[in-house]
Structures are given as structure tokens and as C-alpha cells.
mmCIF file of C-alpha atoms in Angstrom:
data_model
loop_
_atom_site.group_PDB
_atom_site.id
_atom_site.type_symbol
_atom_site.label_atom_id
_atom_site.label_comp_id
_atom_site.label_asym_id
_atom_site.label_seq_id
_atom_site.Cartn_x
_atom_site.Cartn_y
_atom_site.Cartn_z
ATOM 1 C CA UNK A 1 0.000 0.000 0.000
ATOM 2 C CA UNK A 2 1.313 3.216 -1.188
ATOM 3 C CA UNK A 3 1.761 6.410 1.438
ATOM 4 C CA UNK A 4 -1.035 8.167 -0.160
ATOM 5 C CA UNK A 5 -3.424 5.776 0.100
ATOM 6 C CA UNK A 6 -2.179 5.164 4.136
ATOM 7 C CA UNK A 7 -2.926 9.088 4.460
ATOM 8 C CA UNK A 8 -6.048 8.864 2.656
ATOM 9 C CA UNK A 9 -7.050 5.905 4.859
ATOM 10 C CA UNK A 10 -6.282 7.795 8.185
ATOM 11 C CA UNK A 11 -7.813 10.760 7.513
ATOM 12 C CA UNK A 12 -10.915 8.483 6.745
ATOM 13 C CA UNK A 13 -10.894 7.022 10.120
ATOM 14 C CA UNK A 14 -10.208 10.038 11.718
ATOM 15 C CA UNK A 15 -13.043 12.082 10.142
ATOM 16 C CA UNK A 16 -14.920 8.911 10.700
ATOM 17 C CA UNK A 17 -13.876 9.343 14.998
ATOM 18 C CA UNK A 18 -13.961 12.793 14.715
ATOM 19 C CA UNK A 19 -18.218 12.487 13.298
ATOM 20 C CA UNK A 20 -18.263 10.275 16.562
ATOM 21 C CA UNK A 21 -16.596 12.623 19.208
ATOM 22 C CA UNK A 22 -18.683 16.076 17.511
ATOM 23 C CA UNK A 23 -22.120 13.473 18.022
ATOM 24 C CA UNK A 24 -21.637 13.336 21.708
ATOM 25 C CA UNK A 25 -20.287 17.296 22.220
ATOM 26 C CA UNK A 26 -23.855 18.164 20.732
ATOM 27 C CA UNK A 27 -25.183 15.269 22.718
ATOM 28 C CA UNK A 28 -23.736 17.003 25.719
ATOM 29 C CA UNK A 29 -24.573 20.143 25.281
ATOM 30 C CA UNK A 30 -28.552 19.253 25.387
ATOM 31 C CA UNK A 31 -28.525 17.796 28.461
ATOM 32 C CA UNK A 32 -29.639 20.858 31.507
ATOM 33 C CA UNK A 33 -26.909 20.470 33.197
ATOM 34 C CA UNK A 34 -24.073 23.255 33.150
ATOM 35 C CA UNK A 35 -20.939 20.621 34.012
ATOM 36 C CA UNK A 36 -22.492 18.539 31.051
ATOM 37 C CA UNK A 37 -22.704 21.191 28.503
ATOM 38 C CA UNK A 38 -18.876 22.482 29.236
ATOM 39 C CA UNK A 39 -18.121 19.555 28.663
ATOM 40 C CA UNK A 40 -19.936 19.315 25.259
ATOM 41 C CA UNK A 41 -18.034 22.343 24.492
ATOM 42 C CA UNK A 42 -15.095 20.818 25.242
ATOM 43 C CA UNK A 43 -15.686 17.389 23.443
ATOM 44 C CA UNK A 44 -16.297 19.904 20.027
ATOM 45 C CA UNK A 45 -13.084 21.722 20.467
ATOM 46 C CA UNK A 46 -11.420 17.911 20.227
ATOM 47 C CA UNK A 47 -12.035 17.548 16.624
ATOM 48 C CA UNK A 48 -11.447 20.742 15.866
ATOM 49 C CA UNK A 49 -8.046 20.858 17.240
ATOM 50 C CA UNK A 50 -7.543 17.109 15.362
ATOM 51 C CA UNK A 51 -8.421 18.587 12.482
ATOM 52 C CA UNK A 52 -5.534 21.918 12.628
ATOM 53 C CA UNK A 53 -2.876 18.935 13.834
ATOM 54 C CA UNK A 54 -3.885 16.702 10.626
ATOM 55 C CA UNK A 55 -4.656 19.855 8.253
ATOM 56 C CA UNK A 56 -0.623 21.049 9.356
ATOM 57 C CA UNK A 57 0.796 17.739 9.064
ATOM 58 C CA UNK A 58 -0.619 16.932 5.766
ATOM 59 C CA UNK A 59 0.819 20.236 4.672
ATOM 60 C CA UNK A 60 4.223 19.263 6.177
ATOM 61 C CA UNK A 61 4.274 16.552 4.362
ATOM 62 C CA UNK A 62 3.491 17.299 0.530
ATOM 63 C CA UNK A 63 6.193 20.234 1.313
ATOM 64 C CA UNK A 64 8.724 18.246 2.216
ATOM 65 C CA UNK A 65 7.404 15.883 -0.980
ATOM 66 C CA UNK A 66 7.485 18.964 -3.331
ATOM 67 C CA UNK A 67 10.920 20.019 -2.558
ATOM 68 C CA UNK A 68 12.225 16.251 -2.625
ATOM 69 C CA UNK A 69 10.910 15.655 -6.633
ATOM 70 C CA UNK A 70 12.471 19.110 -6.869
ATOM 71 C CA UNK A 71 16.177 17.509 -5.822
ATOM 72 C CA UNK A 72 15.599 14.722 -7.773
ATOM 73 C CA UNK A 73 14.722 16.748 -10.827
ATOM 74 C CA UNK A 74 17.932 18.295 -10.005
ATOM 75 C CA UNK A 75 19.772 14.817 -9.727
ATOM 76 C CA UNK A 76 20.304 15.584 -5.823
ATOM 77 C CA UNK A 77 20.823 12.218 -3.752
ATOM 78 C CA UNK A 78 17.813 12.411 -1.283
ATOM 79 C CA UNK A 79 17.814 9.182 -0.020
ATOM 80 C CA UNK A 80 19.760 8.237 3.382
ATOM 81 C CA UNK A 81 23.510 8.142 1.965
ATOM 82 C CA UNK A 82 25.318 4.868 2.251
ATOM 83 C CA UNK A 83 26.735 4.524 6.013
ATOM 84 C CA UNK A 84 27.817 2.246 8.443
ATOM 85 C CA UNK A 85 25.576 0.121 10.376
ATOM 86 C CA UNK A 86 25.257 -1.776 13.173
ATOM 87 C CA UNK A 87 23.938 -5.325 12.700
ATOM 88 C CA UNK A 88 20.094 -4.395 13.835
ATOM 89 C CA UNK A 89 19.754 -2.174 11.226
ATOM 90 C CA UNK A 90 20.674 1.175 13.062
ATOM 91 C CA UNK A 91 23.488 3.938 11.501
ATOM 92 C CA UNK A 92 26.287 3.980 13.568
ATOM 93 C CA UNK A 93 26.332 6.880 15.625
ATOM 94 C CA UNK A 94 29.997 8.342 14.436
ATOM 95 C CA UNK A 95 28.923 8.049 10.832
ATOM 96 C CA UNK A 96 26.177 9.786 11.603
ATOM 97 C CA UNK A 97 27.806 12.205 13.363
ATOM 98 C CA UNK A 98 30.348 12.965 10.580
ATOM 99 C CA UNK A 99 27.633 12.750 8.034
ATOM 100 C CA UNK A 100 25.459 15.383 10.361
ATOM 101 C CA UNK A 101 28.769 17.940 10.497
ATOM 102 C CA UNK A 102 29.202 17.745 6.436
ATOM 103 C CA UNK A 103 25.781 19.458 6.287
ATOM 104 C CA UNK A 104 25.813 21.882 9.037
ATOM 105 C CA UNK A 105 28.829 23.212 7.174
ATOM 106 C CA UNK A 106 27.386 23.391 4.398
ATOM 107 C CA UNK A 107 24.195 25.160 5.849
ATOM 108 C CA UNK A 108 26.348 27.666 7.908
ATOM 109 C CA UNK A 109 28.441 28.595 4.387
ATOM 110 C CA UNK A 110 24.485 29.401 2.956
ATOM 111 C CA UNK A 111 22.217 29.719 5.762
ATOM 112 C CA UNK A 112 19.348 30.746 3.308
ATOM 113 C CA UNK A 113 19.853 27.563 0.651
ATOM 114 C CA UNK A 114 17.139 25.142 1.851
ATOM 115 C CA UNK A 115 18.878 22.379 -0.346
ATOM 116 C CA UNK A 116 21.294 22.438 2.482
ATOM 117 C CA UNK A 117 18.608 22.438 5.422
ATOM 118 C CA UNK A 118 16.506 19.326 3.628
ATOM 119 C CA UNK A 119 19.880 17.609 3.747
ATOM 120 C CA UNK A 120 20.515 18.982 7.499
ATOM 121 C CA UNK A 121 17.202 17.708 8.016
ATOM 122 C CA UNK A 122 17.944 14.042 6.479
ATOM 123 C CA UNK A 123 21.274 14.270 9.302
ATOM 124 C CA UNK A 124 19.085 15.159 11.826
ATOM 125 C CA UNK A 125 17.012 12.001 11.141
ATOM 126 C CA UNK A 126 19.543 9.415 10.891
ATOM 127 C CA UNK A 127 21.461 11.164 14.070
ATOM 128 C CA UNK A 128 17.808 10.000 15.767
ATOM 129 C CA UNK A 129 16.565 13.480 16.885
ATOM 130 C CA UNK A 130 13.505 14.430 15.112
ATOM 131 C CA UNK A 131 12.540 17.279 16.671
ATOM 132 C CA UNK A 132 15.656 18.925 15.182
ATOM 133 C CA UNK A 133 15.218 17.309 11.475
ATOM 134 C CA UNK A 134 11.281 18.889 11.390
ATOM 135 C CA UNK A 135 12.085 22.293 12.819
ATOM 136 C CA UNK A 136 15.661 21.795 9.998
ATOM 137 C CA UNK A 137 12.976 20.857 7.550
ATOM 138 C CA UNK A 138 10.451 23.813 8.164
ATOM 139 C CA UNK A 139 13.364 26.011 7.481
ATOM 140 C CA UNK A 140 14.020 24.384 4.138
ATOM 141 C CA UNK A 141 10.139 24.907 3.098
ATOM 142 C CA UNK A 142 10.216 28.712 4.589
ATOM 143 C CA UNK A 143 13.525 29.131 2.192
ATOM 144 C CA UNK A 144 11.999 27.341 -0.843
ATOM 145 C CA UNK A 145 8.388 29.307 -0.482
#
């Protein structure tokens, strides 16, 4: 099953939960007491705030698409480059630590090329800290826009 069709199918079953949760906010909200209808107000925020997270990340992610086909065009290695690992599977830390130091050179030569934060952002990856490689791959989409 292809990633679309995985996106397509969660945002199915969420709209599907989200029907659910919004059924019992209004549910709440018609009963006469206050406590009951806060907290029908409070059930409705739910899938409104599950829809900004899912709106964003969908976003996030045909950005970070978009720019990738555009490094391909360009002939660009995207993919994770070719270093050691350890027998389970896992890059070896000090590859990816020499690996993750090649492209924060090159970002602090061009701080304003995202070609060089998308790759920052595929360092931050393999060197396991996510948080870095999204906020790294924002940066790249802010640059590109």
C-alpha cells in the first residue's frame, strides 16, 4: 500500500472518529446540566483541534514531498547516503555524526539555501533526533516558499 493511500485511509478514520466525538459534544450540550454542557463544548473543540494537527501535518508533508521531486529533478541524492551500520539495522552513531557535520557546514556557508537544510534535516534524522530534522525541515520549506 502506497503512502497516499495510508494518508487517505487515516484521515478516513479520523473524520470517521472525529463524526463520533462532535455526536456526543452536541449530545452534551442538550442535556440541563451546566458541568455537562462544558463539557460538550469541550468534546467539540477535540475535533477541531484534530483537524488543525492533521490539516498542518498533511501540509508538512506534501512540502517536504514537493521540494524532494524538486532535488531529484535536479539529480540531488535524497535518499539516506550509504553509512555504516550496526547489525540491527541502526546507523552507527559516528557516521552519523560525521555525516550530520558535512551538512551543518554546508548550511552555515548558505544559511538561506534550503537544499542544504533538507539535507541537514535528512542528518538530523539518521542522528535519531527528530525534533531537530522537522524544525531543519520547516526552514528548508520557509527558504523554498
Amino acid at each position: 500500500m502506497n503512502a497516499r493511500r495510508t494518508v487517505a485511509l487515516l484521515i478516513a478514520a479520523l473524520a470517521a472518529y472525529f463524526v463520533l466525538i462532535g455526536y456526543r459534544g452536541f449530545y452534551l450540550l442538550g442535556q440541563h446540566k451546566v458541568s455537562l454542557k462544558v463539557l460538550g463544548v469541550a468534546v467539540l473543540v477535540l475535533p477541531l483541534v484534530g483537524l488543525w494537527v492533521v490539516v498542518a501535518e498533511v501540509r508538512f508533508g506534501f512540502a517536504t514531498q514537493r521540494l524532494a521531486a524538486v532535488l531529484d529533478e535536479e539529480g540531488v541524492e535524497i535518499d539516506e547516503p550509504e553509512l555504516a551500520r550496526h547489525p540491527s539495522g541502526r546507523v552507527d552513531r559516528k557516521a552519523a555524526d560525521a555525516y550530520f557535520e558535512r551538512r551543518r557546514t554546508i548550511v552555515e556557508a548558505d544559511p538561506e539555501n534550503w537544499r542544504g537544510w533538507y539535507q541537514l534535516a535528512v542528518a538530523y534524522d539518521l542522528a535519531g533526533d527528530r525534533r531537530r530534522a522537522r524544525e531543519a525541515m520547516r526552514r528548508a520549506i520557509a527558504f523554498a516558499a
